[in-house]
Amino acid sequence: MSIRRTTSVTLATALAGLAIGASGAHAAAPTDPQAAGQQPLTIMKVPQALDLAGRPLQDVPVLVADTGLNLAHPDIAPRLYALPAAVPAPDADGAGNLGNVAAGAPGWDLIGSNVPGTITPDADPTDPAGGSGHGTLVAGLLGAAWNNGQGGAGVAPNARFIALRTCWDGDQCYQYVQAAAIDWAADRGARVASFSWLSGPLEDGLRDAIRTHPNTLFVTIPSGNGGAYDADGEDPQPCGLDAPNVLCVSTSAPDDGLDCGAYGPRSVDVAVPTQNSVTTTKDGGYAPTGCATSFAAPTAAGVATILFGIDPTASAADVRSAIIDSARKVPAWDGKSTSGGVVDAAAAVTLFQQRRGIPAGTGTNPDPVPAPGTGTGTSPKDTKKPALAIKRVRSSRAAAKLTVRTSEAATVRLTIERRLIGRKSSGKCRPRTKANRTKKSCVRWTAQRTQTLKLAAGTKGVAPSAARAVTVKMTDGRGKRLKSGTYRIVGRATDLAGNVSASHTVALKAF
C-alpha cells in the first residue's frame, strides 16, 4: 500500500520574522551565518536548552525515512553515520541476496529505481536528481551541522544520519519498504525516526516494525498542509497507534497559533514552529521554510535527539513524555492537543534531567558535568556490565509478578513481547507479506509495552540478595488488556555509566 506524504512544501517565506521567546547570547548558540534568523530555534529555546544540558551530548543515530539525502552537502556530510563493519543490506521485498552494506557506508537505497513501485536496490542513498529533494529538506531541519561557517543549523547538533532512501517522489512511499528500513536502522542503534508522510491504515509490517523497537522514538504527523482542522475523527496513523514510542506533532504559527496542520487532543501530542527557518537542499544550497507539516516531524525529532544525547539509557517513552509534559501552554492549543502547547526545548531538557537525576549545566561550560564513566577527568572509565537476574513469582491474564536484582545501581527496562509466526527472509524472521508468503515459517517476538524501573545503590551498591518485587500488568501502551497468545518478558539493565547488561528473558504462561 502506498503512503501519502505531505506534498505542499512552501519555500517562499522570508526568513525575517517576529522573534518569540527568550533572547540574548548563549554559550551554545550556533555561529553559522544564517542561524540568527532561524526563528524556530528561538521560539523553542534550543540554545538555552543546550546551555542547560548537564552532560556533553553524545552522538545519536537517527533515521529520516524519505527520498534520500544529499550525501555531499556541507551541512549533511559531517553528520553522516558510518557503518562500523559490513552487514547484509536491508531487504524491502523479501527477495534476498542483495549483498552487503560496506563498512564506512552511511546507508543504502532500498528502492533504487526512480519508477514508483519498481524496486532495484543499490548502495547509493542519494536524493536523486530531478526530484523535489524532500529528504534533504527535512533532514537539514533535524540535524544540519553546527558552527561550520555555512548556512544555518539543525535543531540537534548531535544527530548522526543513517541514510536510507525509502520513498520515490511525490506521494510514492510503500509501507513494507519503511518497515524494512526501520528494522535495519534500529539494529544499527537508531533512537529517533522521523516520518514526514501519512500512512493511512497501517499494514501489519509497519505496525510491527514500530512496536518491535520500543527504544526508538517515531516522530510523525497527522495531516498534510490543508489548514487547521480537527483530525480526531479520521484516526490518523500512525498517530493513533497504541504505542508509547510514537510522538505525533503538528505546526504552530510564529505567534503560537494554529497553522497549516491539523489539531486534535487524540491525534496531536504537541505543536512545533516551522516558518521562518532555513534548511538544506539537494543541490547543495539552502532554502527558507514556510508552514509545512513535513517540517514539523524533523523539528520535534531534533529535540528528541538532544534528550537522547544527554542520556542514551533513556527509553523512547521517557523522551516522549518529557517533550509533551514540558510544552509551553498557549491559548490557541488549549484542548487541541495532548499537551495544549508548543515544544519548549529548554523546559524539556530541564524536566528530562530532573526525572533522570542529572544536574543542570551552567550555560558557560560546554562540558559542565561529565557523564559518569566517560573517561574525562582523573576517574578511570567504567566498562563493567551490570548483572541482572529476574525471577517469575507467578503470572496470570492480568499481571506478572517478578523479583528483579541488579549488581549495582541501574535502570531496568522490562519489555512484554508476543510470540507470532513470520517468514524467514534474508536471515531474519519478518512479518508475513504477499512478497514473502512462500518463505519458510519462523517464530518472531513483537514488543507490546515497555516498563522501566530504577534500582538505587546503597552504600555498597545493590546486593544480589536485595530483590525488588515488581508487578507487570499485561496491557499495551494505552492500558488495554493484551489479546490471547504466548508472551514473554525481556529485561535489560543499564548502569550509571551507560553499560548495558545481557538480556534476561522470563517465559509466561500462554493465555
Short mmCIF file of C-alpha atoms in Angstrom, two decimals:
data_model
loop_
_atom_site.label_atom_id
_atom_site.label_comp_id
_atom_site.label_asym_id
_atom_site.label_seq_id
_atom_site.Cartn_x
_atom_site.Cartn_y
_atom_site.Cartn_z
CA MET A 1 0.00 0.00 0.00
CA SER A 2 1.29 3.47 -0.77
CA ILE A 3 1.89 6.05 1.91
CA ARG A 4 0.66 9.55 1.17
CA ARG A 5 3.34 12.07 2.09
CA THR A 6 2.81 15.81 2.52
CA THR A 7 3.24 17.31 -0.91
CA SER A 8 2.99 21.06 -0.43
CA VAL A 9 6.39 22.30 0.75
CA THR A 10 6.34 26.09 0.89
CA LEU A 11 9.79 27.60 0.44
CA ALA A 12 8.96 31.21 -0.45
CA THR A 13 8.54 32.64 3.05
CA ALA A 14 11.22 35.17 4.01
CA LEU A 15 13.47 34.42 6.97
CA ALA A 16 12.83 37.74 8.68
CA GLY A 17 10.11 37.40 11.32
CA LEU A 18 8.86 38.05 14.81
CA ALA A 19 11.24 36.77 17.48
CA ILE A 20 9.43 34.98 20.28
CA GLY A 21 10.81 33.53 23.48
CA ALA A 22 13.95 34.30 25.44
CA SER A 23 16.69 36.24 23.70
CA GLY A 24 20.29 37.18 24.32
CA ALA A 25 23.67 35.49 23.94
CA HIS A 26 24.04 31.86 24.90
CA ALA A 27 27.12 29.73 25.13
CA ALA A 28 25.51 27.11 22.93
CA ALA A 29 24.09 29.41 20.22
CA PRO A 30 25.18 28.32 16.71
CA THR A 31 27.58 30.61 14.84
CA ASP A 32 26.50 29.64 11.31
CA PRO A 33 25.82 32.73 9.14
CA GLN A 34 22.05 32.20 8.78
CA ALA A 35 21.42 30.72 12.23
CA ALA A 36 20.48 34.01 13.88
CA GLY A 37 17.46 34.27 11.56
CA GLN A 38 16.13 30.78 12.28
CA GLN A 39 13.03 31.71 14.23
CA PRO A 40 12.02 28.17 15.34
CA LEU A 41 15.34 27.79 17.20
CA THR A 42 14.47 30.95 19.13
CA ILE A 43 10.82 30.06 19.76
CA MET A 44 11.74 26.61 21.08
CA LYS A 45 14.75 27.97 23.04
CA VAL A 46 17.19 25.50 21.56
CA PRO A 47 20.39 27.42 22.51
CA GLN A 48 19.12 27.72 26.09
CA ALA A 49 18.37 24.00 26.09
CA LEU A 50 21.96 23.17 25.22
CA ASP A 51 23.20 25.55 27.92
CA LEU A 52 21.14 23.58 30.43
CA ALA A 53 22.45 20.17 29.34
CA GLY A 54 24.19 18.67 32.34
CA ARG A 55 26.27 16.29 30.25
CA PRO A 56 28.16 16.61 26.98
CA LEU A 57 25.86 15.45 24.20
CA GLN A 58 26.59 12.03 22.76
CA ASP A 59 26.01 11.43 19.05
CA VAL A 60 22.64 9.79 18.36
CA PRO A 61 21.90 7.75 15.20
CA VAL A 62 18.68 8.99 13.55
CA LEU A 63 16.62 7.86 10.57
CA VAL A 64 14.89 10.27 8.20
CA ALA A 65 12.83 7.82 6.16
CA ASP A 66 12.32 9.71 2.92
CA THR A 67 13.66 10.32 -0.61
CA GLY A 68 17.32 10.09 0.40
CA LEU A 69 19.99 12.64 1.32
CA ASN A 70 22.49 14.83 -0.49
CA LEU A 71 25.46 12.97 0.97
CA ALA A 72 27.90 15.65 -0.20
CA HIS A 73 26.03 18.65 1.25
CA PRO A 74 28.40 20.62 3.54
CA ASP A 75 25.78 20.60 6.32
CA ILE A 76 24.90 16.89 5.92
CA ALA A 77 28.21 15.19 5.09
CA PRO A 78 29.84 15.89 8.50
CA ARG A 79 26.83 14.40 10.26
CA LEU A 80 26.52 11.08 8.43
CA TYR A 81 26.56 7.78 10.26
CA ALA A 82 29.40 5.43 9.28
CA LEU A 83 28.77 1.67 9.41
CA PRO A 84 31.50 0.12 11.63
CA ALA A 85 31.56 -3.17 9.70
CA ALA A 86 29.92 -4.66 6.63
CA VAL A 87 26.46 -6.13 7.23
CA PRO A 88 23.70 -7.55 5.00
CA ALA A 89 21.71 -4.89 3.18
CA PRO A 90 18.11 -4.17 4.21
CA ASP A 91 15.67 -6.25 2.19
CA ALA A 92 12.44 -4.40 1.38
CA ASP A 93 10.59 -7.02 -0.65
CA GLY A 94 11.99 -10.25 0.78
CA ALA A 95 13.90 -11.16 -2.38
CA GLY A 96 17.18 -11.67 -0.53
CA ASN A 97 20.72 -11.87 -1.97
CA LEU A 98 21.19 -8.08 -2.00
CA GLY A 99 24.79 -8.20 -0.83
CA ASN A 100 26.31 -6.19 1.98
CA VAL A 101 26.39 -2.57 3.00
CA ALA A 102 30.11 -1.79 3.09
CA ALA A 103 31.99 -0.75 6.22
CA GLY A 104 32.10 3.04 6.48
CA ALA A 105 28.96 3.48 4.34
CA PRO A 106 26.20 5.75 5.69
CA GLY A 107 23.34 3.54 4.50
CA TRP A 108 21.52 2.03 1.50
CA ASP A 109 18.94 2.74 -1.22
CA LEU A 110 16.06 0.31 -0.58
CA ILE A 111 14.22 1.15 -3.82
CA GLY A 112 16.89 2.15 -6.36
CA SER A 113 14.63 2.84 -9.29
CA ASN A 114 13.00 6.23 -9.91
CA VAL A 115 9.91 4.42 -11.21
CA PRO A 116 7.34 4.23 -8.38
CA GLY A 117 6.63 0.65 -7.38
CA THR A 118 9.74 -0.74 -9.08
CA ILE A 119 12.43 -1.88 -6.65
CA THR A 120 16.06 -2.24 -7.77
CA PRO A 121 18.06 -1.62 -4.56
CA ASP A 122 21.60 -0.25 -4.70
CA ALA A 123 24.27 1.15 -2.42
CA ASP A 124 23.69 4.87 -3.10
CA PRO A 125 21.01 6.53 -0.88
CA THR A 126 21.47 9.92 -2.60
CA ASP A 127 18.44 12.18 -3.05
CA PRO A 128 18.03 11.70 -6.84
CA ALA A 129 18.34 14.44 -9.45
CA GLY A 130 15.07 15.61 -10.92
CA GLY A 131 13.13 15.09 -7.70
CA SER A 132 11.90 17.51 -5.05
CA GLY A 133 14.81 16.81 -2.70
CA HIS A 134 12.30 16.31 0.10
CA GLY A 135 14.57 14.05 2.15
CA THR A 136 17.41 16.59 2.21
CA LEU A 137 14.99 19.40 3.07
CA VAL A 138 13.58 17.68 6.15
CA ALA A 139 16.92 16.26 7.31
CA GLY A 140 18.53 19.70 7.45
CA LEU A 141 15.93 20.90 9.93
CA LEU A 142 16.65 17.98 12.23
CA GLY A 143 20.43 17.95 12.21
CA ALA A 144 22.29 20.26 9.82
CA ALA A 145 25.86 20.71 11.09
CA TRP A 146 26.54 23.45 13.63
CA ASN A 147 29.32 26.03 13.59
CA ASN A 148 30.81 25.07 10.22
CA GLY A 149 30.57 28.56 8.76
CA GLN A 150 27.85 27.67 6.22
CA GLY A 151 24.06 28.04 6.03
CA GLY A 152 22.08 27.59 9.21
CA ALA A 153 21.89 24.95 11.92
CA GLY A 154 19.64 21.98 12.58
CA VAL A 155 17.87 21.58 15.91
CA ALA A 156 20.17 18.77 17.09
CA PRO A 157 23.95 19.26 16.78
CA ASN A 158 24.46 15.62 17.84
CA ALA A 159 22.38 13.88 15.14
CA ARG A 160 24.05 11.18 13.01
CA PHE A 161 22.04 10.38 9.87
CA ILE A 162 21.57 6.75 8.91
CA ALA A 163 21.00 7.32 5.20
CA LEU A 164 18.25 5.08 3.85
CA ARG A 165 16.27 6.01 0.74
CA THR A 166 12.74 4.66 1.24
CA CYS A 167 10.44 6.87 -0.88
CA TRP A 168 10.06 7.69 -4.53
CA ASP A 169 8.94 11.27 -5.13
CA GLY A 170 5.53 12.86 -4.70
CA ASP A 171 3.19 10.61 -2.72
CA GLN A 172 5.05 7.41 -3.53
CA CYS A 173 6.06 5.57 -0.36
CA TYR A 174 5.26 1.93 0.39
CA GLN A 175 4.75 0.66 3.92
CA TYR A 176 6.76 -2.55 3.54
CA VAL A 177 9.79 -0.50 2.44
CA GLN A 178 9.50 1.65 5.57
CA ALA A 179 9.22 -1.45 7.77
CA ALA A 180 12.45 -2.92 6.36
CA ALA A 181 14.24 0.42 6.83
CA ILE A 182 13.07 0.71 10.43
CA ASP A 183 14.31 -2.78 11.29
CA TRP A 184 17.72 -2.16 9.71
CA ALA A 185 18.18 1.31 11.24
CA ALA A 186 17.07 0.18 14.70
CA ASP A 187 19.56 -2.68 14.53
CA ARG A 188 22.23 -0.03 13.89
CA GLY A 189 21.19 1.87 17.05
CA ALA A 190 18.75 4.47 15.67
CA ARG A 191 16.97 6.09 18.61
CA VAL A 192 14.88 8.53 16.56
CA ALA A 193 12.96 8.01 13.29
CA SER A 194 11.30 10.98 11.56
CA PHE A 195 8.33 10.37 9.23
CA SER A 196 7.19 13.30 7.06
CA TRP A 197 4.42 11.36 5.35
CA LEU A 198 0.96 9.95 6.09
CA SER A 199 0.29 6.24 6.08
CA GLY A 200 -3.46 5.80 6.15
CA PRO A 201 -4.50 2.39 7.58
CA LEU A 202 -1.41 0.62 8.91
CA GLU A 203 -0.34 -2.67 7.43
CA ASP A 204 0.92 -5.36 9.79
CA GLY A 205 4.53 -4.93 8.71
CA LEU A 206 4.80 -1.24 9.57
CA ARG A 207 2.80 -1.63 12.77
CA ASP A 208 5.03 -4.48 13.91
CA ALA A 209 8.20 -2.57 12.97
CA ILE A 210 7.19 0.31 15.26
CA ARG A 211 6.15 -1.92 18.14
CA THR A 212 9.15 -4.23 17.80
CA HIS A 213 11.54 -1.35 18.50
CA PRO A 214 10.28 0.34 21.70
CA ASN A 215 13.66 2.03 22.23
CA THR A 216 13.24 4.04 19.01
CA LEU A 217 11.02 7.14 19.11
CA PHE A 218 8.93 7.54 15.96
CA VAL A 219 8.03 11.17 15.26
CA THR A 220 5.17 11.57 12.81
CA ILE A 221 2.35 13.87 11.63
CA PRO A 222 -1.48 13.62 11.46
CA SER A 223 -2.12 15.58 8.25
CA GLY A 224 -0.81 17.34 5.18
CA ASN A 225 -0.83 21.11 4.73
CA GLY A 226 -4.56 21.55 4.19
CA GLY A 227 -5.02 24.03 7.03
CA ALA A 228 -6.21 23.74 10.61
CA TYR A 229 -8.96 21.13 11.12
CA ASP A 230 -9.89 18.53 13.73
CA ALA A 231 -8.18 15.26 12.78
CA ASP A 232 -9.58 13.18 15.66
CA GLY A 233 -12.48 11.90 13.57
CA GLU A 234 -10.08 10.48 10.99
CA ASP A 235 -7.93 8.40 13.37
CA PRO A 236 -4.70 9.29 11.50
CA GLN A 237 -1.97 6.63 11.50
CA PRO A 238 0.50 6.00 12.96
CA CYS A 239 -0.56 8.84 15.30
CA GLY A 240 -3.43 6.69 16.57
CA LEU A 241 -1.28 3.61 17.12
CA ASP A 242 -1.33 2.21 20.65
CA ALA A 243 2.41 2.61 21.20
CA PRO A 244 4.31 4.68 23.80
CA ASN A 245 7.14 5.30 21.31
CA VAL A 246 5.12 7.39 18.82
CA LEU A 247 5.16 11.21 19.07
CA CYS A 248 2.63 12.98 16.84
CA VAL A 249 3.25 16.66 16.04
CA SER A 250 1.60 19.48 14.11
CA THR A 251 2.54 23.02 13.07
CA SER A 252 2.27 26.19 15.14
CA ALA A 253 2.36 29.73 13.73
CA PRO A 254 5.04 32.30 14.67
CA ASP A 255 2.55 33.76 17.17
CA ASP A 256 1.91 30.26 18.66
CA GLY A 257 -1.47 29.93 16.93
CA LEU A 258 -2.85 27.16 14.75
CA ASP A 259 -1.22 26.99 11.32
CA CYS A 260 -1.36 24.75 8.23
CA GLY A 261 -1.51 21.42 10.10
CA ALA A 262 -4.38 19.62 11.82
CA TYR A 263 -5.17 19.54 15.53
CA GLY A 264 -6.97 17.20 17.92
CA PRO A 265 -6.29 16.10 21.52
CA ARG A 266 -6.24 12.43 20.43
CA SER A 267 -4.31 12.98 17.19
CA VAL A 268 -1.66 15.56 18.14
CA ASP A 269 0.67 15.43 21.12
CA VAL A 270 2.37 18.81 20.69
CA ALA A 271 2.99 21.55 18.11
CA VAL A 272 6.24 22.98 16.71
CA PRO A 273 7.01 26.10 14.65
CA THR A 274 8.20 25.58 11.07
CA GLN A 275 8.04 29.05 9.48
CA ASN A 276 10.98 31.41 9.03
CA SER A 277 13.88 28.98 9.23
CA VAL A 278 16.42 27.73 6.71
CA THR A 279 17.23 24.21 5.59
CA THR A 280 19.42 22.20 3.22
CA THR A 281 18.60 21.46 -0.44
CA LYS A 282 19.58 18.58 -2.72
CA ASP A 283 21.61 20.92 -4.97
CA GLY A 284 23.97 21.72 -2.08
CA GLY A 285 22.40 25.05 -1.18
CA TYR A 286 19.88 26.38 1.31
CA ALA A 287 16.22 27.43 1.24
CA PRO A 288 13.87 29.32 3.58
CA THR A 289 10.96 27.47 5.14
CA GLY A 290 7.25 28.17 5.43
CA CYS A 291 4.48 26.27 7.15
CA ALA A 292 4.72 22.58 6.25
CA THR A 293 3.77 19.54 8.28
CA SER A 294 6.70 17.79 6.59
CA PHE A 295 8.92 20.18 8.55
CA ALA A 296 7.16 19.56 11.88
CA ALA A 297 8.30 15.95 12.30
CA PRO A 298 12.08 16.57 11.94
CA THR A 299 11.87 19.70 14.09
CA ALA A 300 10.40 17.76 17.01
CA ALA A 301 12.70 14.82 16.25
CA GLY A 302 15.66 17.16 16.72
CA VAL A 303 14.55 17.97 20.28
CA ALA A 304 14.21 14.24 20.99
CA THR A 305 17.73 13.71 19.63
CA ILE A 306 19.10 16.26 22.11
CA LEU A 307 17.45 14.43 25.03
CA PHE A 308 18.78 11.04 23.93
CA GLY A 309 22.21 12.69 23.61
CA ILE A 310 22.06 13.73 27.26
CA ASP A 311 21.13 10.24 28.45
CA PRO A 312 21.26 7.41 25.89
CA THR A 313 19.90 4.99 28.51
CA ALA A 314 16.51 6.70 28.45
CA SER A 315 13.61 4.94 26.80
CA ALA A 316 11.58 6.37 23.94
CA ALA A 317 8.70 6.76 26.39
CA ASP A 318 10.94 8.79 28.73
CA VAL A 319 11.87 11.21 25.94
CA ARG A 320 8.33 11.44 24.58
CA SER A 321 6.81 12.25 27.97
CA ALA A 322 9.45 14.90 28.72
CA ILE A 323 8.65 16.72 25.47
CA ILE A 324 4.88 16.57 25.98
CA ASP A 325 4.81 17.34 29.71
CA SER A 326 7.15 20.36 29.38
CA ALA A 327 5.35 22.00 26.44
CA ARG A 328 4.71 25.74 26.78
CA LYS A 329 0.97 26.17 27.25
CA VAL A 330 -0.66 28.57 24.77
CA PRO A 331 -4.35 29.54 24.39
CA ALA A 332 -4.67 28.52 20.74
CA TRP A 333 -3.71 24.90 21.53
CA ASP A 334 -5.73 24.52 24.73
CA GLY A 335 -7.84 21.40 24.24
CA LYS A 336 -6.48 20.90 20.72
CA SER A 337 -3.54 18.63 21.59
CA THR A 338 -2.45 16.30 24.37
CA SER A 339 -0.06 18.92 25.75
CA GLY A 340 -2.05 22.05 24.93
CA GLY A 341 1.07 23.83 23.77
CA VAL A 342 4.27 24.29 21.78
CA VAL A 343 7.57 22.45 22.23
CA ASP A 344 9.94 24.19 24.66
CA ALA A 345 13.36 22.56 24.29
CA ALA A 346 14.82 24.27 27.36
CA ALA A 347 11.93 23.14 29.55
CA ALA A 348 12.14 19.64 28.04
CA VAL A 349 15.83 19.37 28.95
CA THR A 350 15.14 20.65 32.48
CA LEU A 351 12.29 18.21 33.11
CA PHE A 352 14.11 15.30 31.47
CA GLN A 353 17.22 15.83 33.62
CA GLN A 354 15.17 16.23 36.80
CA ARG A 355 13.47 12.91 36.13
CA ARG A 356 16.79 11.25 35.29
CA GLY A 357 18.65 12.71 38.28
CA ILE A 358 21.09 14.71 36.10
CA PRO A 359 22.28 18.12 37.42
CA ALA A 360 21.74 21.07 35.09
CA GLY A 361 24.64 22.68 33.22
CA THR A 362 25.93 26.17 33.95
CA GLY A 363 25.47 27.65 30.48
CA THR A 364 29.12 28.66 30.27
CA ASN A 365 30.94 25.33 30.10
CA PRO A 366 30.46 23.11 27.04
CA ASP A 367 31.24 20.12 29.30
CA PRO A 368 29.77 21.19 32.68
CA VAL A 369 29.06 17.80 34.21
CA PRO A 370 30.90 14.94 32.55
CA ALA A 371 28.81 11.82 32.12
CA PRO A 372 29.81 9.07 34.58
CA GLY A 373 32.31 6.64 33.10
CA THR A 374 33.25 8.72 30.05
CA GLY A 375 36.91 8.76 30.99
CA THR A 376 37.05 12.54 31.49
CA GLY A 377 38.99 13.92 34.41
CA THR A 378 41.04 11.56 36.55
CA SER A 379 38.48 8.80 37.07
CA PRO A 380 39.00 5.62 35.07
CA LYS A 381 36.28 4.69 32.61
CA ASP A 382 33.71 2.22 33.90
CA THR A 383 33.20 -0.53 31.30
CA LYS A 384 31.83 -3.32 33.51
CA LYS A 385 28.35 -4.51 32.55
CA PRO A 386 25.84 -4.82 35.39
CA ALA A 387 24.47 -8.23 36.26
CA LEU A 388 20.72 -8.73 36.05
CA ALA A 389 18.53 -11.51 37.42
CA ILE A 390 14.75 -11.76 37.03
CA LYS A 391 12.53 -14.46 38.54
CA ARG A 392 8.86 -15.04 37.84
CA VAL A 393 6.86 -15.48 41.04
CA ARG A 394 3.54 -16.01 39.28
CA SER A 395 1.63 -14.76 36.25
CA SER A 396 -1.96 -14.51 35.10
CA ARG A 397 -4.04 -12.96 32.34
CA ALA A 398 -3.96 -9.68 34.30
CA ALA A 399 -0.36 -9.36 35.51
CA ALA A 400 3.02 -10.99 36.06
CA LYS A 401 4.72 -10.74 39.45
CA LEU A 402 8.53 -10.75 39.33
CA THR A 403 11.57 -10.26 41.51
CA VAL A 404 14.38 -8.20 39.96
CA ARG A 405 18.01 -7.98 41.13
CA THR A 406 20.95 -5.97 39.78
CA SER A 407 24.60 -5.94 40.84
CA GLU A 408 24.69 -2.12 41.05
CA ALA A 409 22.51 0.96 40.70
CA ALA A 410 20.79 0.70 37.33
CA THR A 411 17.74 1.39 35.25
CA VAL A 412 15.94 -1.82 34.31
CA ARG A 413 13.74 -1.91 31.21
CA LEU A 414 11.17 -4.71 31.02
CA THR A 415 9.54 -5.34 27.64
CA ILE A 416 6.44 -7.50 27.14
CA GLU A 417 6.77 -9.39 23.86
CA ARG A 418 4.21 -11.51 21.99
CA ARG A 419 5.01 -14.66 20.01
CA LEU A 420 3.96 -14.52 16.37
CA ILE A 421 4.60 -16.60 13.26
CA GLY A 422 6.53 -14.87 10.47
CA ARG A 423 8.51 -15.73 7.35
CA LYS A 424 12.28 -16.24 7.13
CA SER A 425 13.82 -13.74 4.68
CA SER A 426 17.43 -12.52 4.34
CA GLY A 427 18.41 -14.17 7.58
CA LYS A 428 15.64 -12.54 9.65
CA CYS A 429 12.16 -13.53 10.72
CA ARG A 430 9.91 -10.88 9.18
CA PRO A 431 6.15 -10.18 9.24
CA ARG A 432 4.13 -12.18 6.75
CA THR A 433 3.52 -10.29 3.50
CA LYS A 434 2.41 -11.19 -0.01
CA ALA A 435 6.03 -10.92 -1.16
CA ASN A 436 7.40 -13.48 1.32
CA ARG A 437 4.38 -15.80 1.76
CA THR A 438 6.23 -18.72 0.19
CA LYS A 439 9.23 -18.41 2.52
CA LYS A 440 9.84 -20.78 5.42
CA SER A 441 7.82 -20.01 8.55
CA CYS A 442 9.59 -18.85 11.72
CA VAL A 443 8.89 -17.50 15.20
CA ARG A 444 9.14 -13.77 15.87
CA TRP A 445 8.55 -11.73 19.01
CA THR A 446 6.97 -8.28 18.87
CA ALA A 447 7.10 -5.70 21.69
CA GLN A 448 3.75 -4.75 23.23
CA ARG A 449 4.82 -2.39 26.02
CA THR A 450 7.90 -1.32 27.97
CA GLN A 451 8.07 -0.72 31.73
CA THR A 452 11.04 0.99 33.37
CA LEU A 453 12.20 0.91 36.98
CA LYS A 454 15.23 2.23 38.81
CA LEU A 455 17.20 0.27 41.40
CA ALA A 456 19.14 2.67 43.60
CA ALA A 457 22.51 1.85 45.14
CA GLY A 458 23.07 1.73 48.87
CA THR A 459 26.44 2.35 50.50
CA LYS A 460 27.75 -0.85 48.96
CA GLY A 461 25.53 -0.99 45.91
CA VAL A 462 22.57 -3.30 45.48
CA ALA A 463 23.35 -6.67 46.97
CA PRO A 464 22.40 -9.68 44.87
CA SER A 465 20.10 -10.82 47.69
CA ALA A 466 18.25 -7.47 47.80
CA ALA A 467 15.48 -8.29 45.34
CA ARG A 468 12.76 -5.84 44.35
CA ALA A 469 9.23 -7.03 43.78
CA VAL A 470 7.72 -5.83 40.50
CA THR A 471 4.24 -6.20 39.05
CA VAL A 472 3.98 -6.03 35.26
CA LYS A 473 0.42 -5.53 34.03
CA MET A 474 -0.45 -7.46 30.89
CA THR A 475 -1.62 -4.40 28.98
CA ASP A 476 -0.47 -2.46 25.92
CA GLY A 477 0.80 1.14 25.82
CA ARG A 478 -2.70 2.57 26.28
CA GLY A 479 -3.77 0.32 29.12
CA LYS A 480 -5.79 -2.18 27.06
CA ARG A 481 -5.59 -5.85 28.06
CA LEU A 482 -3.40 -7.91 25.73
CA LYS A 483 -5.02 -10.37 23.34
CA SER A 484 -4.81 -14.10 23.97
CA GLY A 485 -1.46 -15.54 22.99
CA THR A 486 2.01 -16.52 24.19
CA TYR A 487 4.11 -13.80 25.83
CA ARG A 488 7.46 -13.31 27.49
CA ILE A 489 9.19 -10.50 29.39
CA VAL A 490 12.68 -9.43 28.32
CA GLY A 491 14.76 -7.33 30.72
CA ARG A 492 17.93 -5.27 30.33
CA ALA A 493 19.76 -3.20 32.94
CA THR A 494 21.75 -0.02 32.20
CA ASP A 495 24.09 1.30 34.90
CA LEU A 496 25.01 4.96 35.54
CA ALA A 497 27.96 4.74 33.14
CA GLY A 498 25.75 3.56 30.30
CA ASN A 499 26.89 -0.07 30.36
CA VAL A 500 24.11 -2.48 29.33
CA SER A 501 23.64 -5.95 30.79
CA ALA A 502 22.94 -9.10 28.88
CA SER A 503 19.22 -9.58 28.30
CA HIS A 504 17.26 -11.77 30.70
CA THR A 505 14.11 -13.50 29.45
CA VAL A 506 11.21 -14.72 31.59
CA ALA A 507 8.68 -17.05 30.00
CA LEU A 508 4.99 -16.53 30.77
CA LYS A 509 2.09 -18.94 30.51
CA ALA A 510 0.03 -18.71 27.34
CA PHE A 511 -3.47 -17.39 27.76
#
